Amino acid sequence: MLKSVGVLLHGNVALFEFGVVYEVFGLDRSDDGVPVFDFRVAAPEPSQPLTVGRGISVQVSHTLDECRDVDLVAIPGGKTDGNYPEEILDTVRAVVDNGGRVLTVCSGAFVAGAAGLLDGRRCTTHWRYGEELARQFPKAQVDTDVLFVDDGPVTTSAGTAAGIDASLHLVREAWGASVANRIARRMVVSPHRDGGQRQFVDMPMPACSDEGFGELLGWLLEHLDRDVTVDAMAERMHMSSRTFARRFVDEVGVSPRRWLTEQRVLAAKELLESTDAPVEEVARLVGFASATLLRHHFAASVGVSPLVYRRRFARSPHH
């Protein structure tokens, strides 16, 4: 069970990454049915303020020894030069030896690597640091095309906001979707960006330079349940099908058919989370000709079946 969380700070503190971990695990949200975590923030020398930059510093109250027995130790982003206090690395190893887990945010993965925890494991970091992480730790299997990676007791996450996804993922694993969703709602973030999702995510509604395409996308989103062909889209735009298909890719980045399929899957996810409608009804509402077709595209996009997705992410009656 995930009940105690320790955050290890040293050197210059990456304030956003630290704040992400604090928001998920450090705030008391018991009034909303969220468990109160035993949250400890530690540094090699608690009495010494740690620099954030721009005249800002933080001071912590716990020693590293007080974080050796936590269920989860979190390492926010920081320097990547390999020069880390040995007592930090020793604390991280001790947590794993005691059966605990490690969460790294952004460049925090370098600390896990220096502690020897990435050898033979899949891991990720911010895309800017992927090559350097692989160079420093050649035994690690670095994948910067994902938001976060679970491998054994180590969870590594990509830049900044991906730390939210990884943190909520760990809460969901330990306490269930309802608790994770309550924290996400308070933070006003999505409760369920899957780890395998790409770090570069196409916006569902791209900004089109051509006003006509923007209007078309809006119309399509309002009429997902209709069987709209590419020819019909081209006709609405007063273009030939070939010209329309080429212009669509220029404006949106993917083909018309692929974009429409992606929007239908997104709409299906929302319905699976928020309603009890049967899969057949969900398929009809979002424009798939059959439940079989929905299952096919849903699994290809999300990685699990619609029913598995609903079991994981259906909102509680309180939502």
PDB file of C-alpha atoms in Angstrom:
ATOM      1  CA  MET A   1       0.000   0.000   0.000  1.00  0.00           C
ATOM      2  CA  LEU A   2       1.155   3.517  -0.747  1.00  0.00           C
ATOM      3  CA  LYS A   3       0.937   5.480   2.505  1.00  0.00           C
ATOM      4  CA  SER A   4       4.266   7.276   2.986  1.00  0.00           C
ATOM      5  CA  VAL A   5       6.065   9.427   0.406  1.00  0.00           C
ATOM      6  CA  GLY A   6       9.493  10.982   0.678  1.00  0.00           C
ATOM      7  CA  VAL A   7      10.861  13.659  -1.667  1.00  0.00           C
ATOM      8  CA  LEU A   8      14.621  14.024  -1.939  1.00  0.00           C
ATOM      9  CA  LEU A   9      15.941  17.510  -2.711  1.00  0.00           C
ATOM     10  CA  HIS A  10      19.516  18.611  -3.333  1.00  0.00           C
ATOM     11  CA  GLY A  11      21.370  21.294  -5.270  1.00  0.00           C
ATOM     12  CA  ASN A  12      19.093  23.608  -7.222  1.00  0.00           C
ATOM     13  CA  VAL A  13      15.450  22.633  -6.707  1.00  0.00           C
ATOM     14  CA  ALA A  14      13.248  22.246  -9.787  1.00  0.00           C
ATOM     15  CA  LEU A  15      10.233  23.977  -8.292  1.00  0.00           C
ATOM     16  CA  PHE A  16       7.563  22.832 -10.746  1.00  0.00           C
ATOM     17  CA  GLU A  17       8.592  19.167 -10.570  1.00  0.00           C
ATOM     18  CA  PHE A  18       8.682  19.338  -6.782  1.00  0.00           C
ATOM     19  CA  GLY A  19       5.309  21.095  -6.817  1.00  0.00           C
ATOM     20  CA  VAL A  20       3.794  18.321  -8.928  1.00  0.00           C
ATOM     21  CA  VAL A  21       4.708  15.683  -6.347  1.00  0.00           C
ATOM     22  CA  TYR A  22       3.546  17.932  -3.502  1.00  0.00           C
ATOM     23  CA  GLU A  23       0.194  18.607  -5.201  1.00  0.00           C
ATOM     24  CA  VAL A  24      -0.570  14.896  -5.577  1.00  0.00           C
ATOM     25  CA  PHE A  25       0.847  13.509  -2.331  1.00  0.00           C
ATOM     26  CA  GLY A  26       1.461  16.460   0.008  1.00  0.00           C
ATOM     27  CA  LEU A  27      -1.847  18.291   0.234  1.00  0.00           C
ATOM     28  CA  ASP A  28      -4.507  17.213   2.730  1.00  0.00           C
ATOM     29  CA  ARG A  29      -7.600  16.384   0.679  1.00  0.00           C
ATOM     30  CA  SER A  30      -9.252  14.148   3.255  1.00  0.00           C
ATOM     31  CA  ASP A  31     -12.382  16.318   3.035  1.00  0.00           C
ATOM     32  CA  ASP A  32     -12.773  14.896  -0.487  1.00  0.00           C
ATOM     33  CA  GLY A  33     -12.256  11.258   0.497  1.00  0.00           C
ATOM     34  CA  VAL A  34      -8.562  11.186  -0.394  1.00  0.00           C
ATOM     35  CA  PRO A  35      -6.175   9.436   2.027  1.00  0.00           C
ATOM     36  CA  VAL A  36      -3.665  11.653   3.836  1.00  0.00           C
ATOM     37  CA  PHE A  37      -0.159  10.576   2.879  1.00  0.00           C
ATOM     38  CA  ASP A  38       2.719  10.649   5.346  1.00  0.00           C
ATOM     39  CA  PHE A  39       4.664  13.212   3.297  1.00  0.00           C
ATOM     40  CA  ARG A  40       8.305  13.956   4.066  1.00  0.00           C
ATOM     41  CA  VAL A  41      10.658  16.307   2.239  1.00  0.00           C
ATOM     42  CA  ALA A  42      14.330  15.650   2.951  1.00  0.00           C
ATOM     43  CA  ALA A  43      17.773  16.925   1.997  1.00  0.00           C
ATOM     44  CA  PRO A  44      21.357  15.990   2.908  1.00  0.00           C
ATOM     45  CA  GLU A  45      21.536  19.054   5.190  1.00  0.00           C
ATOM     46  CA  PRO A  46      18.024  20.064   6.291  1.00  0.00           C
ATOM     47  CA  SER A  47      19.322  23.158   8.059  1.00  0.00           C
ATOM     48  CA  GLN A  48      20.707  24.626   4.827  1.00  0.00           C
ATOM     49  CA  PRO A  49      18.305  26.435   2.446  1.00  0.00           C
ATOM     50  CA  LEU A  50      18.224  25.012  -1.078  1.00  0.00           C
ATOM     51  CA  THR A  51      18.293  27.350  -4.049  1.00  0.00           C
ATOM     52  CA  VAL A  52      15.474  27.542  -6.566  1.00  0.00           C
ATOM     53  CA  GLY A  53      16.754  30.591  -8.412  1.00  0.00           C
ATOM     54  CA  ARG A  54      15.544  34.164  -8.893  1.00  0.00           C
ATOM     55  CA  GLY A  55      16.108  34.871  -5.209  1.00  0.00           C
ATOM     56  CA  ILE A  56      13.928  31.953  -4.083  1.00  0.00           C
ATOM     57  CA  SER A  57      15.024  29.189  -1.731  1.00  0.00           C
ATOM     58  CA  VAL A  58      13.374  26.357   0.191  1.00  0.00           C
ATOM     59  CA  GLN A  59      14.238  24.744   3.496  1.00  0.00           C
ATOM     60  CA  VAL A  60      13.154  21.239   4.492  1.00  0.00           C
ATOM     61  CA  SER A  61      12.656  19.615   7.879  1.00  0.00           C
ATOM     62  CA  HIS A  62      13.459  15.929   7.345  1.00  0.00           C
ATOM     63  CA  THR A  63      16.769  14.096   7.155  1.00  0.00           C
ATOM     64  CA  LEU A  64      17.516  11.520   4.486  1.00  0.00           C
ATOM     65  CA  ASP A  65      17.510   8.812   7.160  1.00  0.00           C
ATOM     66  CA  GLU A  66      13.839   9.589   7.755  1.00  0.00           C
ATOM     67  CA  CYS A  67      13.062   8.690   4.134  1.00  0.00           C
ATOM     68  CA  ARG A  68      14.703   5.270   3.977  1.00  0.00           C
ATOM     69  CA  ASP A  69      11.530   3.443   5.055  1.00  0.00           C
ATOM     70  CA  VAL A  70       8.928   5.230   2.875  1.00  0.00           C
ATOM     71  CA  ASP A  71       6.660   3.384   0.460  1.00  0.00           C
ATOM     72  CA  LEU A  72       7.578   5.783  -2.356  1.00  0.00           C
ATOM     73  CA  VAL A  73      10.584   8.048  -2.792  1.00  0.00           C
ATOM     74  CA  ALA A  74      10.260  10.810  -5.394  1.00  0.00           C
ATOM     75  CA  ILE A  75      13.101  12.594  -7.160  1.00  0.00           C
ATOM     76  CA  PRO A  76      12.163  15.836  -8.950  1.00  0.00           C
ATOM     77  CA  GLY A  77      14.229  17.081 -11.892  1.00  0.00           C
ATOM     78  CA  GLY A  78      17.670  18.510 -11.345  1.00  0.00           C
ATOM     79  CA  LYS A  79      21.161  18.487 -12.742  1.00  0.00           C
ATOM     80  CA  THR A  80      22.320  15.813 -15.167  1.00  0.00           C
ATOM     81  CA  ASP A  81      26.086  15.943 -14.649  1.00  0.00           C
ATOM     82  CA  GLY A  82      26.266  12.816 -12.486  1.00  0.00           C
ATOM     83  CA  ASN A  83      27.531  14.707  -9.451  1.00  0.00           C
ATOM     84  CA  TYR A  84      25.016  13.620  -6.809  1.00  0.00           C
ATOM     85  CA  PRO A  85      25.480  13.284  -3.035  1.00  0.00           C
ATOM     86  CA  GLU A  86      26.254   9.662  -2.226  1.00  0.00           C
ATOM     87  CA  GLU A  87      23.793   9.784   0.674  1.00  0.00           C
ATOM     88  CA  ILE A  88      20.990  10.602  -1.815  1.00  0.00           C
ATOM     89  CA  LEU A  89      21.871   7.566  -3.944  1.00  0.00           C
ATOM     90  CA  ASP A  90      22.156   5.391  -0.830  1.00  0.00           C
ATOM     91  CA  THR A  91      18.708   6.515   0.358  1.00  0.00           C
ATOM     92  CA  VAL A  92      17.125   5.669  -2.994  1.00  0.00           C
ATOM     93  CA  ARG A  93      18.706   2.204  -2.974  1.00  0.00           C
ATOM     94  CA  ALA A  94      17.571   1.638   0.620  1.00  0.00           C
ATOM     95  CA  VAL A  95      13.940   2.390  -0.267  1.00  0.00           C
ATOM     96  CA  VAL A  96      14.027  -0.198  -3.061  1.00  0.00           C
ATOM     97  CA  ASP A  97      15.795  -2.736  -0.825  1.00  0.00           C
ATOM     98  CA  ASN A  98      13.009  -2.233   1.727  1.00  0.00           C
ATOM     99  CA  GLY A  99      10.349  -3.024  -0.890  1.00  0.00           C
ATOM    100  CA  GLY A 100       9.459   0.571  -1.741  1.00  0.00           C
ATOM    101  CA  ARG A 101       9.116   2.328  -5.083  1.00  0.00           C
ATOM    102  CA  VAL A 102      10.970   5.154  -6.809  1.00  0.00           C
ATOM    103  CA  LEU A 103       9.351   7.926  -8.877  1.00  0.00           C
ATOM    104  CA  THR A 104      11.477  10.274 -10.965  1.00  0.00           C
ATOM    105  CA  VAL A 105      10.196  13.406 -12.677  1.00  0.00           C
ATOM    106  CA  CYS A 106      11.948  14.779 -15.768  1.00  0.00           C
ATOM    107  CA  SER A 107      15.743  14.720 -15.298  1.00  0.00           C
ATOM    108  CA  GLY A 108      15.344  13.054 -11.901  1.00  0.00           C
ATOM    109  CA  ALA A 109      15.884   9.849 -13.879  1.00  0.00           C
ATOM    110  CA  PHE A 110      19.629  10.600 -13.821  1.00  0.00           C
ATOM    111  CA  VAL A 111      19.681  10.128 -10.051  1.00  0.00           C
ATOM    112  CA  ALA A 112      17.980   6.747 -10.390  1.00  0.00           C
ATOM    113  CA  GLY A 113      20.546   5.855 -13.043  1.00  0.00           C
ATOM    114  CA  ALA A 114      23.443   6.912 -10.826  1.00  0.00           C
ATOM    115  CA  ALA A 115      21.987   4.713  -8.074  1.00  0.00           C
ATOM    116  CA  GLY A 116      22.142   1.759 -10.484  1.00  0.00           C
ATOM    117  CA  LEU A 117      18.368   1.378 -10.685  1.00  0.00           C
ATOM    118  CA  LEU A 118      17.987   1.838 -14.456  1.00  0.00           C
ATOM    119  CA  ASP A 119      20.308  -0.985 -15.529  1.00  0.00           C
ATOM    120  CA  GLY A 120      18.317  -3.438 -17.649  1.00  0.00           C
ATOM    121  CA  ARG A 121      15.122  -1.425 -17.186  1.00  0.00           C
ATOM    122  CA  ARG A 122      12.929   0.580 -19.529  1.00  0.00           C
ATOM    123  CA  CYS A 123      12.811   4.219 -18.553  1.00  0.00           C
ATOM    124  CA  THR A 124      12.088   7.694 -19.838  1.00  0.00           C
ATOM    125  CA  THR A 125      12.967  11.321 -19.211  1.00  0.00           C
ATOM    126  CA  HIS A 126      12.314  14.651 -20.893  1.00  0.00           C
ATOM    127  CA  TRP A 127      12.941  14.258 -24.623  1.00  0.00           C
ATOM    128  CA  ARG A 128      15.785  16.796 -24.450  1.00  0.00           C
ATOM    129  CA  TYR A 129      17.763  14.545 -22.096  1.00  0.00           C
ATOM    130  CA  GLY A 130      17.106  11.150 -23.682  1.00  0.00           C
ATOM    131  CA  GLU A 131      20.378  10.829 -25.574  1.00  0.00           C
ATOM    132  CA  GLU A 132      22.415  11.946 -22.574  1.00  0.00           C
ATOM    133  CA  LEU A 133      20.619   9.506 -20.267  1.00  0.00           C
ATOM    134  CA  ALA A 134      21.321   6.652 -22.703  1.00  0.00           C
ATOM    135  CA  ARG A 135      24.962   7.743 -22.995  1.00  0.00           C
ATOM    136  CA  GLN A 136      25.543   7.880 -19.246  1.00  0.00           C
ATOM    137  CA  PHE A 137      23.657   4.649 -18.546  1.00  0.00           C
ATOM    138  CA  PRO A 138      24.138   2.350 -21.558  1.00  0.00           C
ATOM    139  CA  LYS A 139      22.454  -0.576 -19.777  1.00  0.00           C
ATOM    140  CA  ALA A 140      19.206   1.406 -19.488  1.00  0.00           C
ATOM    141  CA  GLN A 141      16.507   1.039 -22.166  1.00  0.00           C
ATOM    142  CA  VAL A 142      15.646   4.698 -22.712  1.00  0.00           C
ATOM    143  CA  ASP A 143      12.361   5.507 -24.469  1.00  0.00           C
ATOM    144  CA  THR A 144      11.587   9.227 -24.815  1.00  0.00           C
ATOM    145  CA  ASP A 145       8.474   8.587 -26.895  1.00  0.00           C
ATOM    146  CA  VAL A 146       6.246   8.012 -23.848  1.00  0.00           C
ATOM    147  CA  LEU A 147       4.940   9.980 -20.866  1.00  0.00           C
ATOM    148  CA  PHE A 148       6.047   7.555 -18.161  1.00  0.00           C
ATOM    149  CA  VAL A 149       7.344   4.032 -17.708  1.00  0.00           C
ATOM    150  CA  ASP A 150       6.806   1.473 -14.960  1.00  0.00           C
ATOM    151  CA  ASP A 151       9.554  -1.149 -14.734  1.00  0.00           C
ATOM    152  CA  GLY A 152       9.806  -3.063 -11.512  1.00  0.00           C
ATOM    153  CA  PRO A 153       9.987  -0.703  -8.537  1.00  0.00           C
ATOM    154  CA  VAL A 154      11.013   2.267 -10.699  1.00  0.00           C
ATOM    155  CA  THR A 155       8.607   4.700 -12.376  1.00  0.00           C
ATOM    156  CA  THR A 156      10.259   7.328 -14.572  1.00  0.00           C
ATOM    157  CA  SER A 157       8.356  10.191 -16.173  1.00  0.00           C
ATOM    158  CA  ALA A 158       8.995  12.739 -18.904  1.00  0.00           C
ATOM    159  CA  GLY A 159       9.033  16.510 -18.553  1.00  0.00           C
ATOM    160  CA  THR A 160       7.025  18.513 -16.024  1.00  0.00           C
ATOM    161  CA  ALA A 161       3.335  17.660 -16.513  1.00  0.00           C
ATOM    162  CA  ALA A 162       4.118  13.990 -17.204  1.00  0.00           C
ATOM    163  CA  GLY A 163       5.073  13.840 -13.535  1.00  0.00           C
ATOM    164  CA  ILE A 164       1.408  14.490 -12.759  1.00  0.00           C
ATOM    165  CA  ASP A 165       0.408  11.558 -14.956  1.00  0.00           C
ATOM    166  CA  ALA A 166       2.935   9.237 -13.319  1.00  0.00           C
ATOM    167  CA  SER A 167       1.976  10.340  -9.802  1.00  0.00           C
ATOM    168  CA  LEU A 168      -1.740   9.835 -10.455  1.00  0.00           C
ATOM    169  CA  HIS A 169      -0.944   6.476 -12.037  1.00  0.00           C
ATOM    170  CA  LEU A 170       0.758   5.350  -8.819  1.00  0.00           C
ATOM    171  CA  VAL A 171      -2.200   6.593  -6.756  1.00  0.00           C
ATOM    172  CA  ARG A 172      -4.603   4.756  -9.063  1.00  0.00           C
ATOM    173  CA  GLU A 173      -2.628   1.522  -8.726  1.00  0.00           C
ATOM    174  CA  ALA A 174      -2.580   1.727  -4.928  1.00  0.00           C
ATOM    175  CA  TRP A 175      -5.925   3.342  -4.095  1.00  0.00           C
ATOM    176  CA  GLY A 176      -8.091   2.858  -7.199  1.00  0.00           C
ATOM    177  CA  ALA A 177      -9.453   5.080  -9.943  1.00  0.00           C
ATOM    178  CA  SER A 178     -11.899   6.939  -7.693  1.00  0.00           C
ATOM    179  CA  VAL A 179      -9.170   8.393  -5.445  1.00  0.00           C
ATOM    180  CA  ALA A 180      -6.954   9.275  -8.423  1.00  0.00           C
ATOM    181  CA  ASN A 181      -9.893  10.942 -10.159  1.00  0.00           C
ATOM    182  CA  ARG A 182     -10.710  13.015  -7.068  1.00  0.00           C
ATOM    183  CA  ILE A 183      -7.142  14.321  -6.871  1.00  0.00           C
ATOM    184  CA  ALA A 184      -7.139  15.029 -10.605  1.00  0.00           C
ATOM    185  CA  ARG A 185     -10.436  16.895 -10.356  1.00  0.00           C
ATOM    186  CA  ARG A 186      -9.067  19.115  -7.584  1.00  0.00           C
ATOM    187  CA  MET A 187      -5.957  19.762  -9.678  1.00  0.00           C
ATOM    188  CA  VAL A 188      -8.128  20.329 -12.785  1.00  0.00           C
ATOM    189  CA  VAL A 189      -6.097  17.860 -14.851  1.00  0.00           C
ATOM    190  CA  SER A 190      -6.889  14.732 -16.831  1.00  0.00           C
ATOM    191  CA  PRO A 191      -6.919  11.718 -14.493  1.00  0.00           C
ATOM    192  CA  HIS A 192      -5.875   9.182 -17.088  1.00  0.00           C
ATOM    193  CA  ARG A 193      -3.215  10.014 -19.646  1.00  0.00           C
ATOM    194  CA  ASP A 194      -1.724   6.579 -20.268  1.00  0.00           C
ATOM    195  CA  GLY A 195       2.017   6.144 -19.883  1.00  0.00           C
ATOM    196  CA  GLY A 196       2.359   4.896 -23.442  1.00  0.00           C
ATOM    197  CA  GLN A 197       0.935   8.101 -24.835  1.00  0.00           C
ATOM    198  CA  ARG A 198       3.480  10.044 -26.886  1.00  0.00           C
ATOM    199  CA  GLN A 199       5.269  13.036 -25.355  1.00  0.00           C
ATOM    200  CA  PHE A 200       4.220  14.951 -28.471  1.00  0.00           C
ATOM    201  CA  VAL A 201       0.420  14.853 -28.463  1.00  0.00           C
ATOM    202  CA  ASP A 202      -1.631  16.181 -31.359  1.00  0.00           C
ATOM    203  CA  MET A 203      -4.205  18.663 -30.116  1.00  0.00           C
ATOM    204  CA  PRO A 204      -7.727  17.251 -30.613  1.00  0.00           C
ATOM    205  CA  MET A 205      -8.767  20.577 -32.124  1.00  0.00           C
ATOM    206  CA  PRO A 206      -5.863  22.070 -34.087  1.00  0.00           C
ATOM    207  CA  ALA A 207      -5.637  25.765 -34.852  1.00  0.00           C
ATOM    208  CA  CYS A 208      -6.353  25.982 -38.572  1.00  0.00           C
ATOM    209  CA  SER A 209      -5.032  28.865 -40.612  1.00  0.00           C
ATOM    210  CA  ASP A 210      -7.983  28.391 -42.951  1.00  0.00           C
ATOM    211  CA  GLU A 211     -11.205  29.450 -41.232  1.00  0.00           C
ATOM    212  CA  GLY A 212     -13.219  27.069 -43.377  1.00  0.00           C
ATOM    213  CA  PHE A 213     -11.312  24.068 -42.042  1.00  0.00           C
ATOM    214  CA  GLY A 214     -11.858  25.233 -38.471  1.00  0.00           C
ATOM    215  CA  GLU A 215     -15.599  25.412 -39.096  1.00  0.00           C
ATOM    216  CA  LEU A 216     -15.540  21.980 -40.746  1.00  0.00           C
ATOM    217  CA  LEU A 217     -13.789  20.376 -37.757  1.00  0.00           C
ATOM    218  CA  GLY A 218     -16.275  21.971 -35.386  1.00  0.00           C
ATOM    219  CA  TRP A 219     -19.180  20.660 -37.472  1.00  0.00           C
ATOM    220  CA  LEU A 220     -17.675  17.163 -37.590  1.00  0.00           C
ATOM    221  CA  LEU A 221     -17.260  17.093 -33.804  1.00  0.00           C
ATOM    222  CA  GLU A 222     -20.924  18.021 -33.387  1.00  0.00           C
ATOM    223  CA  HIS A 223     -22.001  15.269 -35.792  1.00  0.00           C
ATOM    224  CA  LEU A 224     -19.665  12.378 -34.951  1.00  0.00           C
ATOM    225  CA  ASP A 225     -22.587   9.946 -35.079  1.00  0.00           C
ATOM    226  CA  ARG A 226     -23.045  10.589 -38.809  1.00  0.00           C
ATOM    227  CA  ASP A 227     -21.294   8.535 -41.471  1.00  0.00           C
ATOM    228  CA  VAL A 228     -19.479  11.386 -43.193  1.00  0.00           C
ATOM    229  CA  THR A 229     -17.304  10.397 -46.139  1.00  0.00           C
ATOM    230  CA  VAL A 230     -14.203  12.255 -47.290  1.00  0.00           C
ATOM    231  CA  ASP A 231     -16.098  13.103 -50.479  1.00  0.00           C
ATOM    232  CA  ALA A 232     -18.862  14.677 -48.404  1.00  0.00           C
ATOM    233  CA  MET A 233     -16.308  16.706 -46.433  1.00  0.00           C
ATOM    234  CA  ALA A 234     -14.727  17.887 -49.683  1.00  0.00           C
ATOM    235  CA  GLU A 235     -18.134  18.894 -50.990  1.00  0.00           C
ATOM    236  CA  ARG A 236     -18.790  20.992 -47.870  1.00  0.00           C
ATOM    237  CA  MET A 237     -15.475  22.762 -48.519  1.00  0.00           C
ATOM    238  CA  HIS A 238     -16.252  23.188 -52.248  1.00  0.00           C
ATOM    239  CA  MET A 239     -13.112  21.290 -53.249  1.00  0.00           C
ATOM    240  CA  SER A 240     -12.283  18.181 -55.206  1.00  0.00           C
ATOM    241  CA  SER A 241     -11.684  15.130 -52.997  1.00  0.00           C
ATOM    242  CA  ARG A 242      -7.987  15.022 -53.912  1.00  0.00           C
ATOM    243  CA  THR A 243      -7.398  18.720 -53.208  1.00  0.00           C
ATOM    244  CA  PHE A 244      -9.373  18.507 -49.970  1.00  0.00           C
ATOM    245  CA  ALA A 245      -7.407  15.485 -48.696  1.00  0.00           C
ATOM    246  CA  ARG A 246      -4.105  17.244 -49.406  1.00  0.00           C
ATOM    247  CA  ARG A 247      -5.211  20.538 -47.816  1.00  0.00           C
ATOM    248  CA  PHE A 248      -6.609  18.694 -44.775  1.00  0.00           C
ATOM    249  CA  VAL A 249      -3.232  17.089 -44.068  1.00  0.00           C
ATOM    250  CA  ASP A 250      -1.554  20.490 -44.488  1.00  0.00           C
ATOM    251  CA  GLU A 251      -3.950  22.104 -42.003  1.00  0.00           C
ATOM    252  CA  VAL A 252      -4.492  19.342 -39.448  1.00  0.00           C
ATOM    253  CA  GLY A 253      -1.426  17.108 -39.736  1.00  0.00           C
ATOM    254  CA  VAL A 254      -3.195  13.804 -40.415  1.00  0.00           C
ATOM    255  CA  SER A 255      -5.629  12.476 -42.998  1.00  0.00           C
ATOM    256  CA  PRO A 256      -9.369  13.273 -42.683  1.00  0.00           C
ATOM    257  CA  ARG A 257     -10.243   9.654 -41.971  1.00  0.00           C
ATOM    258  CA  ARG A 258      -7.585   9.280 -39.292  1.00  0.00           C
ATOM    259  CA  TRP A 259      -8.567  12.530 -37.598  1.00  0.00           C
ATOM    260  CA  LEU A 260     -12.211  11.515 -37.531  1.00  0.00           C
ATOM    261  CA  THR A 261     -11.327   8.102 -36.089  1.00  0.00           C
ATOM    262  CA  GLU A 262      -9.205   9.730 -33.371  1.00  0.00           C
ATOM    263  CA  GLN A 263     -12.064  12.055 -32.409  1.00  0.00           C
ATOM    264  CA  ARG A 264     -14.484   9.121 -32.257  1.00  0.00           C
ATOM    265  CA  VAL A 265     -12.154   7.239 -29.930  1.00  0.00           C
ATOM    266  CA  LEU A 266     -11.798  10.344 -27.713  1.00  0.00           C
ATOM    267  CA  ALA A 267     -15.585  10.711 -27.578  1.00  0.00           C
ATOM    268  CA  ALA A 268     -15.937   7.003 -26.777  1.00  0.00           C
ATOM    269  CA  LYS A 269     -13.487   7.381 -23.874  1.00  0.00           C
ATOM    270  CA  GLU A 270     -15.589  10.195 -22.435  1.00  0.00           C
ATOM    271  CA  LEU A 271     -18.810   8.162 -22.718  1.00  0.00           C
ATOM    272  CA  LEU A 272     -17.189   5.069 -21.195  1.00  0.00           C
ATOM    273  CA  GLU A 273     -16.014   7.156 -18.243  1.00  0.00           C
ATOM    274  CA  SER A 274     -19.197   9.107 -17.647  1.00  0.00           C
ATOM    275  CA  THR A 275     -22.080   6.799 -18.659  1.00  0.00           C
ATOM    276  CA  ASP A 276     -23.246   3.210 -18.281  1.00  0.00           C
ATOM    277  CA  ALA A 277     -24.205   2.966 -21.965  1.00  0.00           C
ATOM    278  CA  PRO A 278     -23.444  -0.461 -23.490  1.00  0.00           C
ATOM    279  CA  VAL A 279     -20.464  -0.624 -25.842  1.00  0.00           C
ATOM    280  CA  GLU A 280     -22.868  -1.074 -28.786  1.00  0.00           C
ATOM    281  CA  GLU A 281     -24.619   2.188 -27.879  1.00  0.00           C
ATOM    282  CA  VAL A 282     -21.303   4.008 -27.383  1.00  0.00           C
ATOM    283  CA  ALA A 283     -20.218   2.847 -30.836  1.00  0.00           C
ATOM    284  CA  ARG A 284     -23.424   4.204 -32.374  1.00  0.00           C
ATOM    285  CA  LEU A 285     -23.204   7.542 -30.576  1.00  0.00           C
ATOM    286  CA  VAL A 286     -19.650   8.247 -31.741  1.00  0.00           C
ATOM    287  CA  GLY A 287     -20.169   7.096 -35.319  1.00  0.00           C
ATOM    288  CA  PHE A 288     -18.631   3.633 -35.506  1.00  0.00           C
ATOM    289  CA  ALA A 289     -20.715   1.273 -37.616  1.00  0.00           C
ATOM    290  CA  SER A 290     -20.459  -1.531 -35.061  1.00  0.00           C
ATOM    291  CA  ALA A 291     -19.153  -2.368 -31.604  1.00  0.00           C
ATOM    292  CA  THR A 292     -16.545  -4.563 -33.292  1.00  0.00           C
ATOM    293  CA  LEU A 293     -15.208  -1.566 -35.195  1.00  0.00           C
ATOM    294  CA  LEU A 294     -15.113   0.496 -32.002  1.00  0.00           C
ATOM    295  CA  ARG A 295     -13.209  -2.263 -30.188  1.00  0.00           C
ATOM    296  CA  HIS A 296     -10.690  -2.490 -33.032  1.00  0.00           C
ATOM    297  CA  HIS A 297      -9.915   1.229 -33.215  1.00  0.00           C
ATOM    298  CA  PHE A 298     -10.125   1.689 -29.440  1.00  0.00           C
ATOM    299  CA  ALA A 299      -7.598  -1.058 -28.729  1.00  0.00           C
ATOM    300  CA  ALA A 300      -5.285   0.230 -31.468  1.00  0.00           C
ATOM    301  CA  SER A 301      -5.373   3.767 -30.040  1.00  0.00           C
ATOM    302  CA  VAL A 302      -5.635   3.236 -26.278  1.00  0.00           C
ATOM    303  CA  GLY A 303      -4.051  -0.183 -25.842  1.00  0.00           C
ATOM    304  CA  VAL A 304      -6.944  -1.809 -23.966  1.00  0.00           C
ATOM    305  CA  SER A 305     -10.515  -2.789 -24.780  1.00  0.00           C
ATOM    306  CA  PRO A 306     -13.441  -0.419 -24.098  1.00  0.00           C
ATOM    307  CA  LEU A 307     -14.658  -2.558 -21.172  1.00  0.00           C
ATOM    308  CA  VAL A 308     -11.211  -2.701 -19.536  1.00  0.00           C
ATOM    309  CA  TYR A 309     -10.930   1.064 -19.979  1.00  0.00           C
ATOM    310  CA  ARG A 310     -14.339   1.595 -18.353  1.00  0.00           C
ATOM    311  CA  ARG A 311     -13.421  -0.586 -15.377  1.00  0.00           C
ATOM    312  CA  ARG A 312     -10.263   1.459 -14.825  1.00  0.00           C
ATOM    313  CA  PHE A 313     -11.560   4.959 -15.391  1.00  0.00           C
ATOM    314  CA  ALA A 314     -15.327   5.075 -14.872  1.00  0.00           C
ATOM    315  CA  ARG A 315     -16.130   8.089 -12.713  1.00  0.00           C
ATOM    316  CA  SER A 316     -17.588   7.443  -9.318  1.00  0.00           C
ATOM    317  CA  PRO A 317     -21.179   8.518  -8.579  1.00  0.00           C
ATOM    318  CA  HIS A 318     -19.717  11.509  -6.714  1.00  0.00           C
ATOM    319  CA  HIS A 319     -18.503  12.928 -10.017  1.00  0.00           C
TER     320      HIS A 319
END
